[in-house]
Amino acid sequence: MMKIKKVTCHWLSAPVERPFTSSRGWLYNTRNTCLVEIETDSGIVGWGECYGPSAVAKAFIETQLAGQIIGMDPFDVEVIWEHLYNRIKDYGQAGMAIAGISGIDIALWDIIGKATGKPVHKLIGGAFRQEVQAYATGLYFIDMDRVAEEAVEEAQKFVSEGFRAIKMKIGLGSLQKDIDRVAAVREAVGSDVRLMVDANHCYSVPNAIRIGRKLEQLDIDWFEEPISPEDVDGYVEVSRALDMAVAGGENDFTRFGFRDKITRKAMDIVQPDVCAAGGLTECKKIAALASAHGVECVPHAWGSAVGLAATIHFLASLPSQPPCLVPQPVLLEFEQEENPFRDFLAEEPIVQKAGMVAVPGGPGLGIEVNRDVIQKYRVA
């Protein structure tokens, strides 16, 4: 029986040449990630990633989680998940505790895949597709004197690179400025490009409905995080008031955290992050719960090539929503702001071609981690 021998967390940090922000107001002047490396006594190594503050994720895993799994069989991935969750549920039902479990869970699936010679998607149900359509996440706020112009320029760049779907930020503090910016982008990219907006929960319920009705006139695919994630009743109200899809859930954790929003159909699309919501093990359960209630699952993705690869395997394993003769393509969030961990951490970077990303076919996550990149950017 294979056993877990060692758990190591790598906190990586890199400066951002052109800092950017969203409606949340904080400036992204560095990119950070916490990678989880799990070694086995057979020599197989698995990699995972945690969403959120890297120093916190590292500290939580090292002090609360790592010691719990030493000597366990990595194939017992469900047993390990339940053991860790029940160990910390008194104080860690959400947030960084679950992000820590997520990183461990992803690394375990990577190990299982490498040990069996199978890609992760084969282990979690198989691949419904061999490639996924990527949408470019970008159009943050950089130059506040040119917020509309820079958004148009970036959107046109994405289209020229092959993207057929784009998600942009809104939440400038003025509903009219937001609408003007979205309208400028829609005019620039045309009607053939799918366009989504993300407010990062900056609106009140009345303002979300007001701007949502105007966004519908611009053929917006979905309105992401219009209001605060805690306000389930508010989400119900916004979703019922608008014809376009309302999305959210990147700030939710585990099937328990998603349960009420799904069963009440508080949103049309849930967006669990495999690096935050509980890893692949838990996200499959969240997706199944969503499917049972007629809610789409389009995962959130932010971070390095490790988390991106895990997200692609997860997406590949999801059936079309809903199944039909010509299914609506499942969408991969492919964040496009400056990020060396996305671009260089994998020996063979994950790239899009004509807006499509191939599902990795190698064992485990299907990527080889470049340790030189870890050494270059490692903080601790």
PDB file of C-alpha atoms in Angstrom, residues 7 9 34 36 50-51 53-68 84-104:
ATOM      1  CA  VAL A   7       3.457  17.464   2.639  1.00  0.00           C
ATOM      2  CA  CYS A   9       3.616  24.040   0.867  1.00  0.00           C
ATOM      3  CA  CYS A  34       0.179  28.411  -2.452  1.00  0.00           C
ATOM      4  CA  VAL A  36       0.759  21.878  -2.191  1.00  0.00           C
ATOM      5  CA  CYS A  50      -5.069  26.713  -2.698  1.00  0.00           C
ATOM      6  CA  TYR A  51      -7.144  29.795  -3.467  1.00  0.00           C
ATOM      7  CA  PRO A  53      -4.059  34.375   0.860  1.00  0.00           C
ATOM      8  CA  SER A  54      -1.075  32.096   0.291  1.00  0.00           C
ATOM      9  CA  ALA A  55       0.593  32.669   3.659  1.00  0.00           C
ATOM     10  CA  VAL A  56      -2.628  31.732   5.453  1.00  0.00           C
ATOM     11  CA  ALA A  57      -3.156  28.613   3.359  1.00  0.00           C
ATOM     12  CA  LYS A  58       0.428  27.514   3.994  1.00  0.00           C
ATOM     13  CA  ALA A  59       0.168  28.078   7.745  1.00  0.00           C
ATOM     14  CA  PHE A  60      -3.166  26.300   8.014  1.00  0.00           C
ATOM     15  CA  ILE A  61      -2.020  23.224   6.130  1.00  0.00           C
ATOM     16  CA  GLU A  62       1.262  22.996   8.004  1.00  0.00           C
ATOM     17  CA  THR A  63      -0.278  23.387  11.455  1.00  0.00           C
ATOM     18  CA  GLN A  64      -3.700  21.766  11.095  1.00  0.00           C
ATOM     19  CA  LEU A  65      -3.875  19.392   8.135  1.00  0.00           C
ATOM     20  CA  ALA A  66      -0.558  17.963   6.992  1.00  0.00           C
ATOM     21  CA  GLY A  67       0.125  15.906  10.095  1.00  0.00           C
ATOM     22  CA  GLN A  68      -3.295  14.301   9.842  1.00  0.00           C
ATOM     23  CA  LEU A  84      -9.876  16.503   7.427  1.00  0.00           C
ATOM     24  CA  TYR A  85     -13.267  18.209   7.238  1.00  0.00           C
ATOM     25  CA  ASN A  86     -14.542  16.606  10.425  1.00  0.00           C
ATOM     26  CA  ARG A  87     -11.257  17.481  12.108  1.00  0.00           C
ATOM     27  CA  ILE A  88     -11.698  21.219  11.455  1.00  0.00           C
ATOM     28  CA  LYS A  89     -15.472  21.693  11.108  1.00  0.00           C
ATOM     29  CA  ASP A  90     -15.767  23.279  14.578  1.00  0.00           C
ATOM     30  CA  TYR A  91     -13.902  26.321  13.293  1.00  0.00           C
ATOM     31  CA  GLY A  92     -13.329  25.794   9.570  1.00  0.00           C
ATOM     32  CA  GLN A  93     -16.522  25.083   7.636  1.00  0.00           C
ATOM     33  CA  ALA A  94     -15.583  27.734   5.080  1.00  0.00           C
ATOM     34  CA  GLY A  95     -12.734  29.993   4.017  1.00  0.00           C
ATOM     35  CA  MET A  96      -9.066  29.137   4.206  1.00  0.00           C
ATOM     36  CA  ALA A  97      -9.613  25.867   6.053  1.00  0.00           C
ATOM     37  CA  ILE A  98     -11.485  24.501   3.035  1.00  0.00           C
ATOM     38  CA  ALA A  99      -8.996  26.065   0.632  1.00  0.00           C
ATOM     39  CA  GLY A 100      -6.304  24.079   2.451  1.00  0.00           C
ATOM     40  CA  ILE A 101      -8.279  20.852   2.057  1.00  0.00           C
ATOM     41  CA  SER A 102      -8.791  21.736  -1.610  1.00  0.00           C
ATOM     42  CA  GLY A 103      -5.062  21.928  -2.285  1.00  0.00           C
ATOM     43  CA  ILE A 104      -4.486  18.579  -0.604  1.00  0.00           C
TER      44      ILE A 104
END
